[in-house]
PDB file of C-alpha atoms in Angstrom:
ATOM      1  CA  MET A  25      -0.260   4.570 -15.586  1.00  0.00           C
ATOM      2  CA  ARG A  26      -0.224   4.548 -11.650  1.00  0.00           C
ATOM      3  CA  ARG A  27       2.207   7.344 -11.352  1.00  0.00           C
ATOM      4  CA  LEU A  28       0.018   8.858  -8.664  1.00  0.00           C
ATOM      5  CA  ALA A  29       0.740   6.329  -5.926  1.00  0.00           C
ATOM      6  CA  GLY A  30       4.267   7.126  -5.839  1.00  0.00           C
ATOM      7  CA  LEU A  31       3.754  10.864  -5.443  1.00  0.00           C
ATOM      8  CA  LEU A  32       1.059  10.239  -2.622  1.00  0.00           C
ATOM      9  CA  VAL A  33       2.720   8.374  -0.180  1.00  0.00           C
ATOM     10  CA  VAL A  34       5.590   7.761   1.901  1.00  0.00           C
ATOM     11  CA  PRO A  35       7.472   5.031   0.055  1.00  0.00           C
ATOM     12  CA  LEU A  36       8.108   1.953   1.962  1.00  0.00           C
ATOM     13  CA  LEU A  37      10.866  -0.873   1.608  1.00  0.00           C
ATOM     14  CA  LEU A  38       8.522  -3.159  -0.561  1.00  0.00           C
ATOM     15  CA  LEU A  39       6.934  -0.655  -2.609  1.00  0.00           C
ATOM     16  CA  SER A  40       9.534   1.765  -4.056  1.00  0.00           C
ATOM     17  CA  ALA A  41      12.792   2.065  -1.971  1.00  0.00           C
ATOM     18  CA  ALA A  42      14.441   0.581   0.887  1.00  0.00           C
ATOM     19  CA  CYS A  43      14.077   2.613   3.761  1.00  0.00           C
ATOM     20  CA  GLY A  44      16.495   2.445   6.835  1.00  0.00           C
ATOM     21  CA  SER A  45      14.970   0.314   9.699  1.00  0.00           C
ATOM     22  CA  ASP A  46      14.862   2.849  12.833  1.00  0.00           C
ATOM     23  CA  ASP A  47      17.240  -0.253  14.461  1.00  0.00           C
ATOM     24  CA  LYS A  48      20.199  -0.753  11.624  1.00  0.00           C
ATOM     25  CA  GLY A  49      21.840  -3.457  13.912  1.00  0.00           C
ATOM     26  CA  SER A  50      21.314  -6.058  15.830  1.00  0.00           C
ATOM     27  CA  ASP A  51      20.757  -6.399  19.705  1.00  0.00           C
ATOM     28  CA  SER A  52      22.259  -9.474  20.246  1.00  0.00           C
ATOM     29  CA  ALA A  53      24.793  -9.940  16.338  1.00  0.00           C
ATOM     30  CA  SER A  54      27.442 -11.713  18.370  1.00  0.00           C
ATOM     31  CA  ALA A  55      24.930 -14.646  19.078  1.00  0.00           C
ATOM     32  CA  SER A  56      23.197 -14.339  15.878  1.00  0.00           C
ATOM     33  CA  ALA A  57      26.469 -14.690  14.109  1.00  0.00           C
ATOM     34  CA  SER A  58      27.342 -18.085  15.557  1.00  0.00           C
ATOM     35  CA  ALA A  59      23.248 -19.721  15.249  1.00  0.00           C
ATOM     36  CA  PRO A  60      23.433 -22.043  12.442  1.00  0.00           C
ATOM     37  CA  SER A  61      21.022 -22.355   9.656  1.00  0.00           C
ATOM     38  CA  LYS A  62      18.655 -25.343   9.555  1.00  0.00           C
ATOM     39  CA  GLY A  63      17.137 -25.991   6.513  1.00  0.00           C
ATOM     40  CA  GLY A  64      18.106 -22.824   4.794  1.00  0.00           C
ATOM     41  CA  PHE A  65      16.461 -20.870   7.125  1.00  0.00           C
ATOM     42  CA  PRO A  66      18.580 -18.672   9.042  1.00  0.00           C
ATOM     43  CA  ALA A  67      17.884 -18.761  12.888  1.00  0.00           C
ATOM     44  CA  ILE A  68      15.622 -16.656  15.458  1.00  0.00           C
ATOM     45  CA  THR A  69      17.699 -15.990  18.156  1.00  0.00           C
ATOM     46  CA  ALA A  70      15.209 -13.550  19.852  1.00  0.00           C
ATOM     47  CA  GLY A  71      11.083 -12.497  19.788  1.00  0.00           C
ATOM     48  CA  ALA A  72      10.413 -15.766  18.314  1.00  0.00           C
ATOM     49  CA  LYS A  73       6.821 -15.166  19.264  1.00  0.00           C
ATOM     50  CA  PHE A  74       3.955 -13.648  16.896  1.00  0.00           C
ATOM     51  CA  GLY A  75       3.939  -9.631  18.203  1.00  0.00           C
ATOM     52  CA  GLU A  76       7.518  -9.173  19.051  1.00  0.00           C
ATOM     53  CA  LYS A  77      10.353  -8.165  17.230  1.00  0.00           C
ATOM     54  CA  PRO A  78      12.426 -11.138  15.877  1.00  0.00           C
ATOM     55  CA  THR A  79      16.520 -11.171  15.949  1.00  0.00           C
ATOM     56  CA  LEU A  80      17.877 -13.061  12.708  1.00  0.00           C
ATOM     57  CA  ALA A  81      21.079 -15.134  12.944  1.00  0.00           C
ATOM     58  CA  LYS A  82      23.419 -14.339   9.889  1.00  0.00           C
ATOM     59  CA  GLY A  83      22.756 -17.322   7.509  1.00  0.00           C
ATOM     60  CA  THR A  84      25.192 -20.030   7.307  1.00  0.00           C
ATOM     61  CA  GLY A  85      26.296 -22.453   4.316  1.00  0.00           C
ATOM     62  CA  THR A  86      24.958 -21.572   0.621  1.00  0.00           C
ATOM     63  CA  PRO A  87      21.864 -20.131   0.428  1.00  0.00           C
ATOM     64  CA  PRO A  88      18.616 -21.583  -1.160  1.00  0.00           C
ATOM     65  CA  LYS A  89      18.056 -21.696  -4.675  1.00  0.00           C
ATOM     66  CA  GLU A  90      14.587 -21.258  -4.199  1.00  0.00           C
ATOM     67  CA  LEU A  91      11.823 -19.623  -2.615  1.00  0.00           C
ATOM     68  CA  LYS A  92      11.548 -21.460   1.233  1.00  0.00           C
ATOM     69  CA  THR A  93       8.588 -20.729   3.235  1.00  0.00           C
ATOM     70  CA  LYS A  94       8.116 -21.879   6.815  1.00  0.00           C
ATOM     71  CA  VAL A  95       4.831 -21.560   9.305  1.00  0.00           C
ATOM     72  CA  ILE A  96       6.806 -20.317  12.741  1.00  0.00           C
ATOM     73  CA  SER A  97       3.224 -20.196  14.423  1.00  0.00           C
ATOM     74  CA  GLU A  98       0.286 -20.582  12.690  1.00  0.00           C
ATOM     75  CA  GLY A  99      -2.995 -18.475  13.341  1.00  0.00           C
ATOM     76  CA  ASP A 100      -6.750 -19.242  13.083  1.00  0.00           C
ATOM     77  CA  GLY A 101      -7.785 -17.056  10.636  1.00  0.00           C
ATOM     78  CA  ALA A 102      -8.349 -17.457   6.863  1.00  0.00           C
ATOM     79  CA  LYS A 103      -5.966 -18.260   4.746  1.00  0.00           C
ATOM     80  CA  LEU A 104      -4.673 -15.346   2.447  1.00  0.00           C
ATOM     81  CA  LYS A 105      -5.496 -15.149  -1.473  1.00  0.00           C
ATOM     82  CA  ASN A 106      -5.202 -12.793  -4.646  1.00  0.00           C
ATOM     83  CA  GLY A 107      -7.143  -9.890  -4.245  1.00  0.00           C
ATOM     84  CA  ASP A 108      -7.291  -9.884  -0.086  1.00  0.00           C
ATOM     85  CA  VAL A 109      -5.850  -6.606   1.391  1.00  0.00           C
ATOM     86  CA  THR A 110      -3.369  -7.722   4.072  1.00  0.00           C
ATOM     87  CA  GLN A 111      -1.702  -5.908   6.667  1.00  0.00           C
ATOM     88  CA  VAL A 112       1.675  -7.201   8.046  1.00  0.00           C
ATOM     89  CA  ASN A 113       4.540  -6.820  10.676  1.00  0.00           C
ATOM     90  CA  TYR A 114       7.801  -7.567   9.236  1.00  0.00           C
ATOM     91  CA  LEU A 115      11.837  -7.598   9.486  1.00  0.00           C
ATOM     92  CA  GLY A 116      13.704  -8.036   6.702  1.00  0.00           C
ATOM     93  CA  GLN A 117      17.460  -9.065   6.484  1.00  0.00           C
ATOM     94  CA  ALA A 118      19.672  -9.973   3.976  1.00  0.00           C
ATOM     95  CA  TYR A 119      21.190 -14.062   3.995  1.00  0.00           C
ATOM     96  CA  ASP A 120      24.816 -13.105   4.788  1.00  0.00           C
ATOM     97  CA  SER A 121      24.368 -10.366   7.401  1.00  0.00           C
ATOM     98  CA  THR A 122      23.527  -9.813  10.995  1.00  0.00           C
ATOM     99  CA  LYS A 123      21.649  -6.544  10.905  1.00  0.00           C
ATOM    100  CA  PRO A 124      18.242  -5.984   9.449  1.00  0.00           C
ATOM    101  CA  PHE A 125      17.663  -3.460   6.373  1.00  0.00           C
ATOM    102  CA  ASP A 126      14.130  -2.575   7.187  1.00  0.00           C
ATOM    103  CA  ASN A 127      11.316  -3.475  10.043  1.00  0.00           C
ATOM    104  CA  SER A 128       8.068  -2.095  10.396  1.00  0.00           C
ATOM    105  CA  PHE A 129       7.875  -3.049  14.215  1.00  0.00           C
ATOM    106  CA  ASP A 130      10.166   0.202  15.003  1.00  0.00           C
ATOM    107  CA  ARG A 131       7.695   2.187  12.975  1.00  0.00           C
ATOM    108  CA  LYS A 132       4.957   1.253  14.813  1.00  0.00           C
ATOM    109  CA  GLN A 133       3.434   1.100  12.078  1.00  0.00           C
ATOM    110  CA  PRO A 134       2.315  -2.132  10.216  1.00  0.00           C
ATOM    111  CA  PHE A 135       2.097  -2.465   6.062  1.00  0.00           C
ATOM    112  CA  ASP A 136      -0.655  -3.313   4.085  1.00  0.00           C
ATOM    113  CA  LEU A 137      -0.335  -4.627   0.538  1.00  0.00           C
ATOM    114  CA  THR A 138      -2.859  -6.098  -1.886  1.00  0.00           C
ATOM    115  CA  LEU A 139      -1.911  -9.405  -2.495  1.00  0.00           C
ATOM    116  CA  GLY A 140      -1.597 -10.074  -6.489  1.00  0.00           C
ATOM    117  CA  ALA A 141      -1.791  -6.525  -6.902  1.00  0.00           C
ATOM    118  CA  GLY A 142       2.266  -6.137  -8.006  1.00  0.00           C
ATOM    119  CA  MET A 143       2.828  -3.806  -4.530  1.00  0.00           C
ATOM    120  CA  VAL A 144       5.861  -6.258  -3.683  1.00  0.00           C
ATOM    121  CA  ILE A 145       8.349  -8.441  -4.413  1.00  0.00           C
ATOM    122  CA  GLN A 146       7.250 -11.939  -5.743  1.00  0.00           C
ATOM    123  CA  GLY A 147       8.961 -13.983  -3.152  1.00  0.00           C
ATOM    124  CA  TRP A 148       6.128 -11.904  -0.928  1.00  0.00           C
ATOM    125  CA  GLU A 149       3.404 -12.722  -3.213  1.00  0.00           C
ATOM    126  CA  LYS A 150       4.438 -16.466  -3.594  1.00  0.00           C
ATOM    127  CA  GLY A 151       5.299 -16.833   0.332  1.00  0.00           C
ATOM    128  CA  LEU A 152       2.195 -14.971   1.531  1.00  0.00           C
ATOM    129  CA  ILE A 153      -0.526 -16.890  -0.654  1.00  0.00           C
ATOM    130  CA  GLY A 154      -2.155 -19.795   1.253  1.00  0.00           C
ATOM    131  CA  GLN A 155      -0.923 -18.735   4.979  1.00  0.00           C
ATOM    132  CA  LYS A 156      -3.385 -17.995   7.430  1.00  0.00           C
ATOM    133  CA  VAL A 157      -3.937 -14.915   9.278  1.00  0.00           C
ATOM    134  CA  GLY A 158      -2.857 -14.684  12.273  1.00  0.00           C
ATOM    135  CA  SER A 159       0.722 -16.296  11.420  1.00  0.00           C
ATOM    136  CA  ARG A 160       4.301 -15.626  11.989  1.00  0.00           C
ATOM    137  CA  VAL A 161       6.191 -16.898   8.408  1.00  0.00           C
ATOM    138  CA  GLN A 162       9.861 -16.775   7.615  1.00  0.00           C
ATOM    139  CA  LEU A 163      10.497 -16.451   3.947  1.00  0.00           C
ATOM    140  CA  VAL A 164      13.925 -17.066   2.456  1.00  0.00           C
ATOM    141  CA  ILE A 165      13.810 -15.220  -0.941  1.00  0.00           C
ATOM    142  CA  PRO A 166      16.555 -15.744  -3.633  1.00  0.00           C
ATOM    143  CA  PRO A 167      17.747 -12.791  -6.080  1.00  0.00           C
ATOM    144  CA  ALA A 168      14.923 -13.677  -9.016  1.00  0.00           C
ATOM    145  CA  LEU A 169      12.255 -13.276  -6.382  1.00  0.00           C
ATOM    146  CA  GLY A 170      13.570 -10.482  -5.203  1.00  0.00           C
ATOM    147  CA  TYR A 171      15.444  -7.281  -6.417  1.00  0.00           C
ATOM    148  CA  GLY A 172      17.571  -9.490  -8.539  1.00  0.00           C
ATOM    149  CA  GLU A 173      20.679  -7.835 -10.087  1.00  0.00           C
ATOM    150  CA  GLN A 174      19.932  -4.680  -9.361  1.00  0.00           C
ATOM    151  CA  GLY A 175      19.295  -4.453  -5.708  1.00  0.00           C
ATOM    152  CA  GLN A 176      17.539  -1.728  -4.319  1.00  0.00           C
ATOM    153  CA  GLY A 177      18.808   1.196  -1.447  1.00  0.00           C
ATOM    154  CA  ASP A 178      20.905  -1.081   1.256  1.00  0.00           C
ATOM    155  CA  ILE A 179      20.322  -4.309  -0.598  1.00  0.00           C
ATOM    156  CA  LYS A 180      23.308  -5.494  -2.468  1.00  0.00           C
ATOM    157  CA  PRO A 181      22.700  -7.135  -5.754  1.00  0.00           C
ATOM    158  CA  ASN A 182      21.993 -10.305  -6.083  1.00  0.00           C
ATOM    159  CA  ALA A 183      21.130 -10.545  -2.018  1.00  0.00           C
ATOM    160  CA  THR A 184      19.148 -13.480  -0.870  1.00  0.00           C
ATOM    161  CA  LEU A 185      16.458 -12.252   1.541  1.00  0.00           C
ATOM    162  CA  VAL A 186      15.149 -13.447   4.993  1.00  0.00           C
ATOM    163  CA  PHE A 187      12.261 -11.842   5.946  1.00  0.00           C
ATOM    164  CA  VAL A 188       9.811 -12.628   9.311  1.00  0.00           C
ATOM    165  CA  VAL A 189       6.214 -11.865   8.636  1.00  0.00           C
ATOM    166  CA  ASP A 190       3.542 -11.657  11.171  1.00  0.00           C
ATOM    167  CA  ILE A 191      -0.191 -11.524   9.252  1.00  0.00           C
ATOM    168  CA  LEU A 192      -2.309  -9.246  11.240  1.00  0.00           C
ATOM    169  CA  LYS A 193      -5.619  -9.210   9.362  1.00  0.00           C
ATOM    170  CA  ALA A 194      -6.613  -9.303   5.908  1.00  0.00           C
ATOM    171  CA  LYS A 195     -10.010  -8.627   4.005  1.00  0.00           C
ATOM    172  CA  GLN A 196     -11.816  -9.253   0.501  1.00  0.00           C
ATOM    173  CA  ILE A 197     -12.155  -6.202  -1.134  1.00  0.00           C
ATOM    174  CA  PRO A 198     -15.858  -5.604  -2.889  1.00  0.00           C
ATOM    175  CA  ALA A 199     -16.003  -4.698  -6.255  1.00  0.00           C
ATOM    176  CA  SER A 200     -17.668  -1.245  -6.182  1.00  0.00           C
ATOM    177  CA  ALA A 201     -18.593   1.209  -4.051  1.00  0.00           C
ATOM    178  CA  LYS A 202     -22.500   1.418  -3.201  1.00  0.00           C
ATOM    179  CA  GLY A 203     -24.750   3.350  -1.747  1.00  0.00           C
ATOM    180  CA  THR A 204     -27.661   6.215  -1.581  1.00  0.00           C
ATOM    181  CA  ALA A 205     -27.041   8.477  -4.875  1.00  0.00           C
ATOM    182  CA  VAL A 206     -26.637  12.050  -4.085  1.00  0.00           C
ATOM    183  CA  ALA A 207     -28.000  14.813  -6.378  1.00  0.00           C
ATOM    184  CA  GLN A 208     -25.007  16.341  -8.641  1.00  0.00           C
ATOM    185  CA  ASP A 209     -26.848  19.372  -9.420  1.00  0.00           C
ATOM    186  CA  ASN A 210     -23.603  22.107  -9.415  1.00  0.00           C
ATOM    187  CA  VAL A 211     -23.398  22.847 -12.948  1.00  0.00           C
ATOM    188  CA  ASP A 212     -19.798  23.947 -12.211  1.00  0.00           C
ATOM    189  CA  LEU A 213     -18.490  20.670 -10.703  1.00  0.00           C
ATOM    190  CA  PRO A 214     -17.434  17.500 -12.588  1.00  0.00           C
ATOM    191  CA  LYS A 215     -19.799  14.591 -12.610  1.00  0.00           C
ATOM    192  CA  VAL A 216     -19.255  10.875 -11.729  1.00  0.00           C
ATOM    193  CA  GLY A 217     -21.216   7.963 -12.836  1.00  0.00           C
ATOM    194  CA  THR A 218     -22.964   6.108 -10.595  1.00  0.00           C
ATOM    195  CA  ASN A 219     -22.631   2.466 -12.246  1.00  0.00           C
ATOM    196  CA  THR A 220     -21.743  -0.056  -9.205  1.00  0.00           C
ATOM    197  CA  ASP A 221     -20.687  -2.894 -11.799  1.00  0.00           C
ATOM    198  CA  GLY A 222     -17.128  -2.425 -10.585  1.00  0.00           C
ATOM    199  CA  LYS A 223     -15.937  -0.536 -13.885  1.00  0.00           C
ATOM    200  CA  ALA A 224     -14.618   2.961 -14.170  1.00  0.00           C
ATOM    201  CA  PRO A 225     -17.113   5.315 -13.417  1.00  0.00           C
ATOM    202  CA  SER A 226     -17.428   8.341 -15.975  1.00  0.00           C
ATOM    203  CA  LEU A 227     -15.882  11.163 -14.444  1.00  0.00           C
ATOM    204  CA  THR A 228     -16.640  14.574 -16.572  1.00  0.00           C
ATOM    205  CA  VAL A 229     -15.073  17.884 -16.012  1.00  0.00           C
ATOM    206  CA  PRO A 230     -16.832  21.218 -17.314  1.00  0.00           C
ATOM    207  CA  SER A 231     -15.113  23.142 -19.834  1.00  0.00           C
ATOM    208  CA  LYS A 232     -14.882  26.854 -20.012  1.00  0.00           C
ATOM    209  CA  VAL A 233     -15.350  26.540 -16.259  1.00  0.00           C
ATOM    210  CA  ALA A 234     -12.969  28.037 -13.497  1.00  0.00           C
ATOM    211  CA  PRO A 235     -11.795  25.340 -10.864  1.00  0.00           C
ATOM    212  CA  PRO A 236     -13.043  25.728  -7.426  1.00  0.00           C
ATOM    213  CA  LYS A 237      -9.990  27.745  -5.247  1.00  0.00           C
ATOM    214  CA  LYS A 238     -11.307  25.413  -1.874  1.00  0.00           C
ATOM    215  CA  LEU A 239     -11.360  21.779  -2.165  1.00  0.00           C
ATOM    216  CA  VAL A 240     -14.246  19.906  -2.919  1.00  0.00           C
ATOM    217  CA  SER A 241     -15.269  16.547  -1.372  1.00  0.00           C
ATOM    218  CA  ASN A 242     -18.846  15.347  -2.489  1.00  0.00           C
ATOM    219  CA  TYR A 243     -20.913  12.045  -2.013  1.00  0.00           C
ATOM    220  CA  VAL A 244     -21.876  10.552  -5.199  1.00  0.00           C
ATOM    221  CA  LEU A 245     -22.651   7.144  -3.675  1.00  0.00           C
ATOM    222  CA  GLU A 246     -23.140   7.325   0.097  1.00  0.00           C
ATOM    223  CA  SER A 247     -22.849   4.152   2.109  1.00  0.00           C
ATOM    224  CA  LYS A 248     -24.042   3.205   5.555  1.00  0.00           C
ATOM    225  CA  GLY A 249     -20.260   2.245   6.565  1.00  0.00           C
ATOM    226  CA  ASP A 250     -17.963   3.551   9.215  1.00  0.00           C
ATOM    227  CA  VAL A 251     -16.460   6.992   8.923  1.00  0.00           C
ATOM    228  CA  ILE A 252     -12.862   7.316   7.801  1.00  0.00           C
ATOM    229  CA  LYS A 253     -10.605   8.463  10.301  1.00  0.00           C
ATOM    230  CA  GLU A 254      -7.026  10.045   9.656  1.00  0.00           C
ATOM    231  CA  THR A 255      -5.318   6.897  11.564  1.00  0.00           C
ATOM    232  CA  ASP A 256      -7.035   4.650   8.977  1.00  0.00           C
ATOM    233  CA  SER A 257      -5.515   3.115   5.900  1.00  0.00           C
ATOM    234  CA  VAL A 258      -7.767   2.946   2.994  1.00  0.00           C
ATOM    235  CA  VAL A 259      -8.536   0.568   0.100  1.00  0.00           C
ATOM    236  CA  VAL A 260      -9.810   2.604  -3.126  1.00  0.00           C
ATOM    237  CA  ASN A 261     -10.207   2.132  -6.748  1.00  0.00           C
ATOM    238  CA  TYR A 262     -10.145   6.133  -8.595  1.00  0.00           C
ATOM    239  CA  VAL A 263     -10.182   7.343 -11.706  1.00  0.00           C
ATOM    240  CA  ALA A 264      -8.155  11.054 -11.905  1.00  0.00           C
ATOM    241  CA  LYS A 265      -8.109  14.089 -14.459  1.00  0.00           C
ATOM    242  CA  LEU A 266      -6.737  17.594 -14.884  1.00  0.00           C
ATOM    243  CA  TRP A 267      -9.178  19.912 -14.389  1.00  0.00           C
ATOM    244  CA  LYS A 268      -7.279  22.189 -17.377  1.00  0.00           C
ATOM    245  CA  ASP A 269      -8.033  19.967 -20.108  1.00  0.00           C
ATOM    246  CA  GLY A 270      -9.864  16.662 -18.836  1.00  0.00           C
ATOM    247  CA  LYS A 271      -6.802  14.754 -19.695  1.00  0.00           C
ATOM    248  CA  GLU A 272      -6.824  11.140 -17.178  1.00  0.00           C
ATOM    249  CA  PHE A 273      -3.149  10.712 -15.660  1.00  0.00           C
ATOM    250  CA  ASP A 274      -3.879   7.849 -13.514  1.00  0.00           C
ATOM    251  CA  ASN A 275      -6.874   5.083 -13.104  1.00  0.00           C
ATOM    252  CA  THR A 276      -6.419   2.194 -11.068  1.00  0.00           C
ATOM    253  CA  TYR A 277      -9.460   0.274 -13.067  1.00  0.00           C
ATOM    254  CA  LYS A 278      -7.156  -0.138 -16.082  1.00  0.00           C
ATOM    255  CA  THR A 279      -4.626  -1.826 -13.964  1.00  0.00           C
ATOM    256  CA  GLY A 280      -7.051  -4.096 -12.220  1.00  0.00           C
ATOM    257  CA  LYS A 281      -5.366  -3.378  -8.956  1.00  0.00           C
ATOM    258  CA  THR A 282      -6.809  -1.662  -6.179  1.00  0.00           C
ATOM    259  CA  ALA A 283      -4.528   1.176  -4.140  1.00  0.00           C
ATOM    260  CA  THR A 284      -3.777   1.340  -0.312  1.00  0.00           C
ATOM    261  CA  PHE A 285      -3.147   4.248   0.992  1.00  0.00           C
ATOM    262  CA  PRO A 286      -2.012   4.890   5.128  1.00  0.00           C
ATOM    263  CA  LEU A 287      -4.095   8.109   5.504  1.00  0.00           C
ATOM    264  CA  ALA A 288      -1.426   9.050   7.875  1.00  0.00           C
ATOM    265  CA  GLN A 289       1.231   8.802   5.267  1.00  0.00           C
ATOM    266  CA  VAL A 290      -0.632  10.512   2.279  1.00  0.00           C
ATOM    267  CA  THR A 291       1.309  13.663   1.287  1.00  0.00           C
ATOM    268  CA  LEU A 292      -1.461  14.932  -1.109  1.00  0.00           C
ATOM    269  CA  LYS A 293      -2.999  17.270   1.466  1.00  0.00           C
ATOM    270  CA  GLY A 294      -6.620  17.470  -0.726  1.00  0.00           C
ATOM    271  CA  LEU A 295      -6.594  13.676  -1.257  1.00  0.00           C
ATOM    272  CA  LYS A 296      -6.010  13.242   2.487  1.00  0.00           C
ATOM    273  CA  ASN A 297      -8.678  15.844   3.985  1.00  0.00           C
ATOM    274  CA  GLY A 298     -11.128  14.989   1.432  1.00  0.00           C
ATOM    275  CA  LEU A 299     -11.482  11.325   2.461  1.00  0.00           C
ATOM    276  CA  ILE A 300     -11.196  11.622   6.049  1.00  0.00           C
ATOM    277  CA  GLY A 301     -14.749  12.006   7.394  1.00  0.00           C
ATOM    278  CA  LYS A 302     -16.724  10.346   4.614  1.00  0.00           C
ATOM    279  CA  LYS A 303     -18.339   6.273   4.812  1.00  0.00           C
ATOM    280  CA  ILE A 304     -16.342   3.598   3.682  1.00  0.00           C
ATOM    281  CA  GLY A 305     -18.170   1.971   0.645  1.00  0.00           C
ATOM    282  CA  SER A 306     -18.982   5.034  -0.516  1.00  0.00           C
ATOM    283  CA  ARG A 307     -17.893   7.012  -4.082  1.00  0.00           C
ATOM    284  CA  VAL A 308     -16.624  10.236  -3.692  1.00  0.00           C
ATOM    285  CA  LEU A 309     -15.637  13.281  -6.033  1.00  0.00           C
ATOM    286  CA  LEU A 310     -12.847  15.440  -5.115  1.00  0.00           C
ATOM    287  CA  VAL A 311     -11.598  18.402  -6.934  1.00  0.00           C
ATOM    288  CA  VAL A 312      -8.431  19.055  -5.586  1.00  0.00           C
ATOM    289  CA  PRO A 313      -6.779  22.793  -5.781  1.00  0.00           C
ATOM    290  CA  PRO A 314      -3.284  23.057  -6.353  1.00  0.00           C
ATOM    291  CA  ASP A 315      -2.321  24.268  -2.838  1.00  0.00           C
ATOM    292  CA  GLN A 316      -3.670  21.310  -1.698  1.00  0.00           C
ATOM    293  CA  GLY A 317      -2.433  19.006  -4.625  1.00  0.00           C
ATOM    294  CA  LEU A 318       0.963  19.102  -6.168  1.00  0.00           C
ATOM    295  CA  GLY A 319       2.002  22.769  -6.105  1.00  0.00           C
ATOM    296  CA  ASP A 320       3.548  25.111  -8.236  1.00  0.00           C
ATOM    297  CA  LYS A 321       6.098  22.225  -9.410  1.00  0.00           C
ATOM    298  CA  GLU A 322       5.541  19.848 -12.295  1.00  0.00           C
ATOM    299  CA  SER A 323       5.397  15.861 -10.864  1.00  0.00           C
ATOM    300  CA  SER A 324       5.408  13.473 -13.274  1.00  0.00           C
ATOM    301  CA  GLY A 325       3.970  15.024 -16.157  1.00  0.00           C
ATOM    302  CA  ILE A 326       1.242  16.734 -14.328  1.00  0.00           C
ATOM    303  CA  PRO A 327       1.851  20.265 -14.659  1.00  0.00           C
ATOM    304  CA  ALA A 328       2.668  22.959 -12.025  1.00  0.00           C
ATOM    305  CA  ASN A 329      -0.209  24.649 -10.671  1.00  0.00           C
ATOM    306  CA  SER A 330      -2.865  21.695 -11.772  1.00  0.00           C
ATOM    307  CA  THR A 331      -6.297  21.574 -10.165  1.00  0.00           C
ATOM    308  CA  LEU A 332      -6.976  17.603  -9.544  1.00  0.00           C
ATOM    309  CA  VAL A 333      -9.932  15.715  -9.975  1.00  0.00           C
ATOM    310  CA  PHE A 334     -10.885  12.337  -8.437  1.00  0.00           C
ATOM    311  CA  ALA A 335     -13.734   9.848  -8.619  1.00  0.00           C
ATOM    312  CA  VAL A 336     -13.174   7.578  -5.544  1.00  0.00           C
ATOM    313  CA  ASP A 337     -14.225   4.398  -4.111  1.00  0.00           C
ATOM    314  CA  ILE A 338     -13.611   3.969  -0.644  1.00  0.00           C
ATOM    315  CA  LEU A 339     -13.768  -0.465  -0.714  1.00  0.00           C
ATOM    316  CA  ALA A 340     -12.355  -0.750   2.465  1.00  0.00           C
ATOM    317  CA  LYS A 341     -10.489   0.157   5.636  1.00  0.00           C
ATOM    318  CA  MET A 342      -7.396  -1.714   7.489  1.00  0.00           C
TER     319      MET A 342
END
């Protein structure tokens, strides 16, 4: 399943498509080209400190055949482990190039990922596990742990990739929303289960009832957490169904992987508006009419003019 994530959020390089950096070149390309690699790691010729946008030299010699990881500066935070939601800044460059293919520093928008959730290339998954929050890490990733023979966007087939990654923060994510159960007494709206065992809540769409014309965003379980702002990135689990026939079209619980949505980049207006103002740790029912959903065009098997129904556990924010 997991059709929905690609429809909701503007894609970033590591998720699905290579996005060009705002800075396609290097300010010190000539100096970078002459700096020798040490131990298979291209030199950082400028911006070496944590938080600074780095400049990477072109790799020299034969690129490493296996993943290489080097801690440029070690932080004093907790070590990353599978299941952590992590926020990073990064710059990526091909080993044989002086120009980055992507970086988050120029966008001024850190990247959020859940380790072990398959959101990023394997070189990131393997290279970041065990690193401490607050660290700057350099990764040299062979093709087999990157984009392989097919390449991706500006990344050529069989490219060895070099990343400088600043680990900004990380959180362990709770298994379920928790809070005070809120009465679901409108018979014309879907009903959502109130279990807190980490399993998917039931989501029952009423039959022979016309869907609401306006967005519905109701608490099912109301927590005492912080209120979500548009600038937040939220970590969620959800079940999603069509109003018309109650058919499930997405379910993060079945994959065992949460989703992380930077709300500023969410393109599904009803999902974004339905979560803003709600409290972290809560479970929410969302009913999204077509004009705040996918509109009058079919998308990934979801029919045109569909009313979408979500049961969302808002597990954390970054």
